[in-house]
mmCIF file with all atom_site columns, C-alpha atoms in Angstrom:
data_model
loop_
_atom_site.group_PDB
_atom_site.id
_atom_site.type_symbol
_atom_site.label_atom_id
_atom_site.label_alt_id
_atom_site.label_comp_id
_atom_site.label_asym_id
_atom_site.label_entity_id
_atom_site.label_seq_id
_atom_site.pdbx_PDB_ins_code
_atom_site.Cartn_x
_atom_site.Cartn_y
_atom_site.Cartn_z
_atom_site.occupancy
_atom_site.B_iso_or_equiv
_atom_site.pdbx_formal_charge
_atom_site.auth_seq_id
_atom_site.auth_comp_id
_atom_site.auth_asym_id
_atom_site.auth_atom_id
_atom_site.pdbx_PDB_model_num
ATOM 1  C CA . MET A 1 1  ? 9.256  -49.185 -82.292 1.00 0.00 ? 1  MET A CA 1
ATOM 2  C CA . GLY A 1 2  ? 9.666  -45.415 -82.577 1.00 0.00 ? 2  GLY A CA 1
ATOM 3  C CA . ASP A 1 3  ? 10.954 -42.983 -80.085 1.00 0.00 ? 3  ASP A CA 1
ATOM 4  C CA . LEU A 1 4  ? 9.875  -44.414 -76.637 1.00 0.00 ? 4  LEU A CA 1
ATOM 5  C CA . HIS A 1 5  ? 10.411 -41.088 -74.737 1.00 0.00 ? 5  HIS A CA 1
ATOM 6  C CA . HIS A 1 6  ? 8.058  -39.097 -76.846 1.00 0.00 ? 6  HIS A CA 1
ATOM 7  C CA . GLY A 1 7  ? 5.696  -41.739 -78.182 1.00 0.00 ? 7  GLY A CA 1
ATOM 8  C CA . ARG A 1 8  ? 2.133  -42.536 -77.355 1.00 0.00 ? 8  ARG A CA 1
ATOM 9  C CA . GLY A 1 9  ? 1.548  -43.613 -73.652 1.00 0.00 ? 9  GLY A CA 1
ATOM 10 C CA . TYR A 1 10 ? 4.741  -42.162 -72.366 1.00 0.00 ? 10 TYR A CA 1
ATOM 11 C CA . LYS A 1 11 ? 3.000  -39.765 -69.981 1.00 0.00 ? 11 LYS A CA 1
ATOM 12 C CA . ALA A 1 12 ? 1.023  -42.668 -68.573 1.00 0.00 ? 12 ALA A CA 1
ATOM 13 C CA . TYR A 1 13 ? 4.278  -44.657 -68.179 1.00 0.00 ? 13 TYR A CA 1
ATOM 14 C CA . ARG A 1 14 ? 5.852  -41.687 -66.291 1.00 0.00 ? 14 ARG A CA 1
ATOM 15 C CA . ARG A 1 15 ? 2.893  -41.516 -63.936 1.00 0.00 ? 15 ARG A CA 1
ATOM 16 C CA . LYS A 1 16 ? 3.084  -45.277 -63.286 1.00 0.00 ? 16 LYS A CA 1
ATOM 17 C CA . ARG A 1 17 ? 6.871  -44.962 -62.622 1.00 0.00 ? 17 ARG A CA 1
ATOM 18 C CA . ALA A 1 18 ? 6.300  -41.999 -60.216 1.00 0.00 ? 18 ALA A CA 1
ATOM 19 C CA . ALA A 1 19 ? 3.572  -44.010 -58.334 1.00 0.00 ? 19 ALA A CA 1
ATOM 20 C CA . LEU A 1 20 ? 6.011  -47.090 -58.015 1.00 0.00 ? 20 LEU A CA 1
ATOM 21 C CA . ARG A 1 21 ? 8.748  -44.760 -56.655 1.00 0.00 ? 21 ARG A CA 1
ATOM 22 C CA . ARG A 1 22 ? 6.325  -43.458 -53.972 1.00 0.00 ? 22 ARG A CA 1
ATOM 23 C CA . ARG A 1 23 ? 5.192  -46.959 -53.139 1.00 0.00 ? 23 ARG A CA 1
ATOM 24 C CA . THR A 1 24 ? 8.811  -48.161 -52.951 1.00 0.00 ? 24 THR A CA 1
ATOM 25 C CA . GLU A 1 25 ? 9.589  -45.307 -50.462 1.00 0.00 ? 25 GLU A CA 1
ATOM 26 C CA . ARG A 1 26 ? 6.411  -46.008 -48.402 1.00 0.00 ? 26 ARG A CA 1
ATOM 27 C CA . GLU A 1 27 ? 6.602  -49.768 -48.325 1.00 0.00 ? 27 GLU A CA 1
ATOM 28 C CA . GLY A 1 28 ? 10.423 -50.220 -48.450 1.00 0.00 ? 28 GLY A CA 1
ATOM 29 C CA . LEU A 1 29 ? 10.343 -52.242 -51.589 1.00 0.00 ? 29 LEU A CA 1
ATOM 30 C CA . VAL A 1 30 ? 13.620 -53.769 -52.600 1.00 0.00 ? 30 VAL A CA 1
ATOM 31 C CA . CYS A 1 31 ? 15.280 -54.162 -55.973 1.00 0.00 ? 31 CYS A CA 1
ATOM 32 C CA . GLY A 1 32 ? 13.308 -56.636 -58.093 1.00 0.00 ? 32 GLY A CA 1
ATOM 33 C CA . GLN A 1 33 ? 10.447 -57.122 -55.594 1.00 0.00 ? 33 GLN A CA 1
ATOM 34 C CA . GLY A 1 34 ? 7.574  -58.613 -57.595 1.00 0.00 ? 34 GLY A CA 1
ATOM 35 C CA . GLY A 1 35 ? 9.653  -59.811 -60.602 1.00 0.00 ? 35 GLY A CA 1
ATOM 36 C CA . ASN A 1 36 ? 12.212 -62.418 -61.552 1.00 0.00 ? 36 ASN A CA 1
ATOM 37 C CA . TYR A 1 37 ? 15.314 -60.238 -61.635 1.00 0.00 ? 37 TYR A CA 1
ATOM 38 C CA . GLY A 1 38 ? 17.099 -57.764 -59.214 1.00 0.00 ? 38 GLY A CA 1
ATOM 39 C CA . CYS A 1 39 ? 19.601 -57.832 -56.494 1.00 0.00 ? 39 CYS A CA 1
ATOM 40 C CA . GLY A 1 40 ? 17.173 -57.660 -53.734 1.00 0.00 ? 40 GLY A CA 1
ATOM 41 C CA . ASN A 1 41 ? 18.883 -54.699 -52.001 1.00 0.00 ? 41 ASN A CA 1
ATOM 42 C CA . PRO A 1 42 ? 17.036 -51.609 -50.800 1.00 0.00 ? 42 PRO A CA 1
ATOM 43 C CA . PHE A 1 43 ? 17.005 -48.275 -52.547 1.00 0.00 ? 43 PHE A CA 1
ATOM 44 C CA . ASP A 1 44 ? 18.555 -45.082 -51.470 1.00 0.00 ? 44 ASP A CA 1
ATOM 45 C CA . LEU A 1 45 ? 16.135 -42.711 -53.212 1.00 0.00 ? 45 LEU A CA 1
ATOM 46 C CA . THR A 1 46 ? 18.477 -39.807 -52.823 1.00 0.00 ? 46 THR A CA 1
ATOM 47 C CA . ILE A 1 47 ? 20.903 -41.280 -55.273 1.00 0.00 ? 47 ILE A CA 1
ATOM 48 C CA . PRO A 1 48 ? 20.398 -39.357 -58.577 1.00 0.00 ? 48 PRO A CA 1
ATOM 49 C CA . TYR A 1 49 ? 20.094 -40.775 -62.063 1.00 0.00 ? 49 TYR A CA 1
ATOM 50 C CA . PRO A 1 50 ? 22.257 -42.040 -63.877 1.00 0.00 ? 50 PRO A CA 1
ATOM 51 C CA . ASP A 1 51 ? 24.002 -43.686 -60.981 1.00 0.00 ? 51 ASP A CA 1
ATOM 52 C CA . PRO A 1 52 ? 23.720 -47.450 -61.233 1.00 0.00 ? 52 PRO A CA 1
ATOM 53 C CA . MET A 1 53 ? 22.205 -47.566 -57.741 1.00 0.00 ? 53 MET A CA 1
ATOM 54 C CA . SER A 1 54 ? 19.599 -45.061 -58.618 1.00 0.00 ? 54 SER A CA 1
ATOM 55 C CA . PHE A 1 55 ? 15.962 -46.013 -58.864 1.00 0.00 ? 55 PHE A CA 1
ATOM 56 C CA . SER A 1 56 ? 14.366 -47.252 -62.107 1.00 0.00 ? 56 SER A CA 1
ATOM 57 C CA . ALA A 1 57 ? 11.065 -48.933 -63.069 1.00 0.00 ? 57 ALA A CA 1
ATOM 58 C CA . ASP A 1 58 ? 11.413 -52.143 -65.092 1.00 0.00 ? 58 ASP A CA 1
ATOM 59 C CA . HIS A 1 59 ? 9.036  -53.755 -67.429 1.00 0.00 ? 59 HIS A CA 1
ATOM 60 C CA . ASP A 1 60 ? 8.995  -57.349 -66.472 1.00 0.00 ? 60 ASP A CA 1
ATOM 61 C CA . GLU A 1 61 ? 8.403  -58.221 -70.083 1.00 0.00 ? 61 GLU A CA 1
ATOM 62 C CA . ALA A 1 62 ? 10.836 -56.193 -72.098 1.00 0.00 ? 62 ALA A CA 1
ATOM 63 C CA . LEU A 1 63 ? 9.267  -53.840 -74.633 1.00 0.00 ? 63 LEU A CA 1
ATOM 64 C CA . SER A 1 64 ? 11.631 -55.409 -77.280 1.00 0.00 ? 64 SER A CA 1
ATOM 65 C CA . ASN A 1 65 ? 10.155 -58.761 -76.546 1.00 0.00 ? 65 ASN A CA 1
ATOM 66 C CA . GLY A 1 66 ? 6.527  -57.628 -76.972 1.00 0.00 ? 66 GLY A CA 1
ATOM 67 C CA . GLY A 1 67 ? 5.762  -56.027 -73.617 1.00 0.00 ? 67 GLY A CA 1
ATOM 68 C CA . HIS A 1 68 ? 3.543  -53.094 -73.471 1.00 0.00 ? 68 HIS A CA 1
ATOM 69 C CA . LEU A 1 69 ? 4.704  -49.713 -72.232 1.00 0.00 ? 69 LEU A CA 1
ATOM 70 C CA . THR A 1 70 ? 1.795  -49.142 -69.828 1.00 0.00 ? 70 THR A CA 1
ATOM 71 C CA . LYS A 1 71 ? -0.288 -52.363 -69.688 1.00 0.00 ? 71 LYS A CA 1
ATOM 72 C CA . GLN A 1 72 ? 1.893  -54.313 -67.381 1.00 0.00 ? 72 GLN A CA 1
ATOM 73 C CA . ASP A 1 73 ? 3.098  -53.911 -63.914 1.00 0.00 ? 73 ASP A CA 1
ATOM 74 C CA . LEU A 1 74 ? 6.436  -52.130 -63.233 1.00 0.00 ? 74 LEU A CA 1
ATOM 75 C CA . ILE A 1 75 ? 9.091  -53.652 -61.103 1.00 0.00 ? 75 ILE A CA 1
ATOM 76 C CA . PRO A 1 76 ? 11.289 -51.370 -58.804 1.00 0.00 ? 76 PRO A CA 1
ATOM 77 C CA . MET A 1 77 ? 14.901 -52.024 -59.898 1.00 0.00 ? 77 MET A CA 1
ATOM 78 C CA . HIS A 1 78 ? 18.248 -50.272 -59.615 1.00 0.00 ? 78 HIS A CA 1
ATOM 79 C CA . LEU A 1 79 ? 19.331 -48.741 -62.744 1.00 0.00 ? 79 LEU A CA 1
ATOM 80 C CA . GLY A 1 80 ? 22.410 -50.929 -62.974 1.00 0.00 ? 80 GLY A CA 1
ATOM 81 C CA . CYS A 1 81 ? 20.395 -54.061 -62.362 1.00 0.00 ? 81 CYS A CA 1
ATOM 82 C CA . ASN A 1 82 ? 17.828 -53.047 -64.900 1.00 0.00 ? 82 ASN A CA 1
ATOM 83 C CA . SER A 1 83 ? 20.646 -52.505 -67.476 1.00 0.00 ? 83 SER A CA 1
ATOM 84 C CA . ARG A 1 84 ? 22.156 -55.794 -66.823 1.00 0.00 ? 84 ARG A CA 1
ATOM 85 C CA . LYS A 1 85 ? 18.889 -57.491 -67.180 1.00 0.00 ? 85 LYS A CA 1
ATOM 86 C CA . GLY A 1 86 ? 18.318 -55.741 -70.405 1.00 0.00 ? 86 GLY A CA 1
ATOM 87 C CA . ASP A 1 87 ? 15.797 -57.579 -72.589 1.00 0.00 ? 87 ASP A CA 1
ATOM 88 C CA . ALA A 1 88 ? 16.486 -61.094 -71.133 1.00 0.00 ? 88 ALA A CA 1
ATOM 89 C CA . ALA A 1 89 ? 13.546 -63.471 -71.200 1.00 0.00 ? 89 ALA A CA 1
ATOM 90 C CA . ASP A 1 90 ? 12.581 -65.335 -68.163 1.00 0.00 ? 90 ASP A CA 1
ATOM 91 C CA . VAL A 1 91 ? 14.794 -68.261 -67.559 1.00 0.00 ? 91 VAL A CA 1
ATOM 92 C CA . GLU A 1 92 ? 14.195 -71.292 -65.495 1.00 0.00 ? 92 GLU A CA 1
ATOM 93 C CA . ILE A 1 93 ? 16.846 -72.029 -62.917 1.00 0.00 ? 93 ILE A CA 1
ATOM 94 C CA . TRP A 1 94 ? 17.549 -75.786 -62.036 1.00 0.00 ? 94 TRP A CA 1
ATOM 95 C CA . GLU A 1 95 ? 19.045 -76.780 -58.803 1.00 0.00 ? 95 GLU A CA 1
ATOM 96 C CA . ALA A 1 96 ? 22.210 -79.047 -59.328 1.00 0.00 ? 96 ALA A CA 1
ATOM 97 C CA . SER A 1 97 ? 21.508 -82.519 -58.252 1.00 0.00 ? 97 SER A CA 1
#
């Protein structure tokens, strides 16, 4: 896949991530809002990277699973939640009967 941090499209990704952070601050988005993963807790945007509770932007479809760096919506997620999610594919959760 090449070097993600210096590859084609990375500047556009950084702009999208910065816009999501501003939207998160403005609208009070919570971890995982708009996606299938995340703890649902609010962000403290003063917490610096690489703290597990710091802000990160998640690709709903992991890049390693065929997701595109810039052609998909980003999901606000704590860095620790994003790390735990990894490249997990969507799972269907069934209620016990």
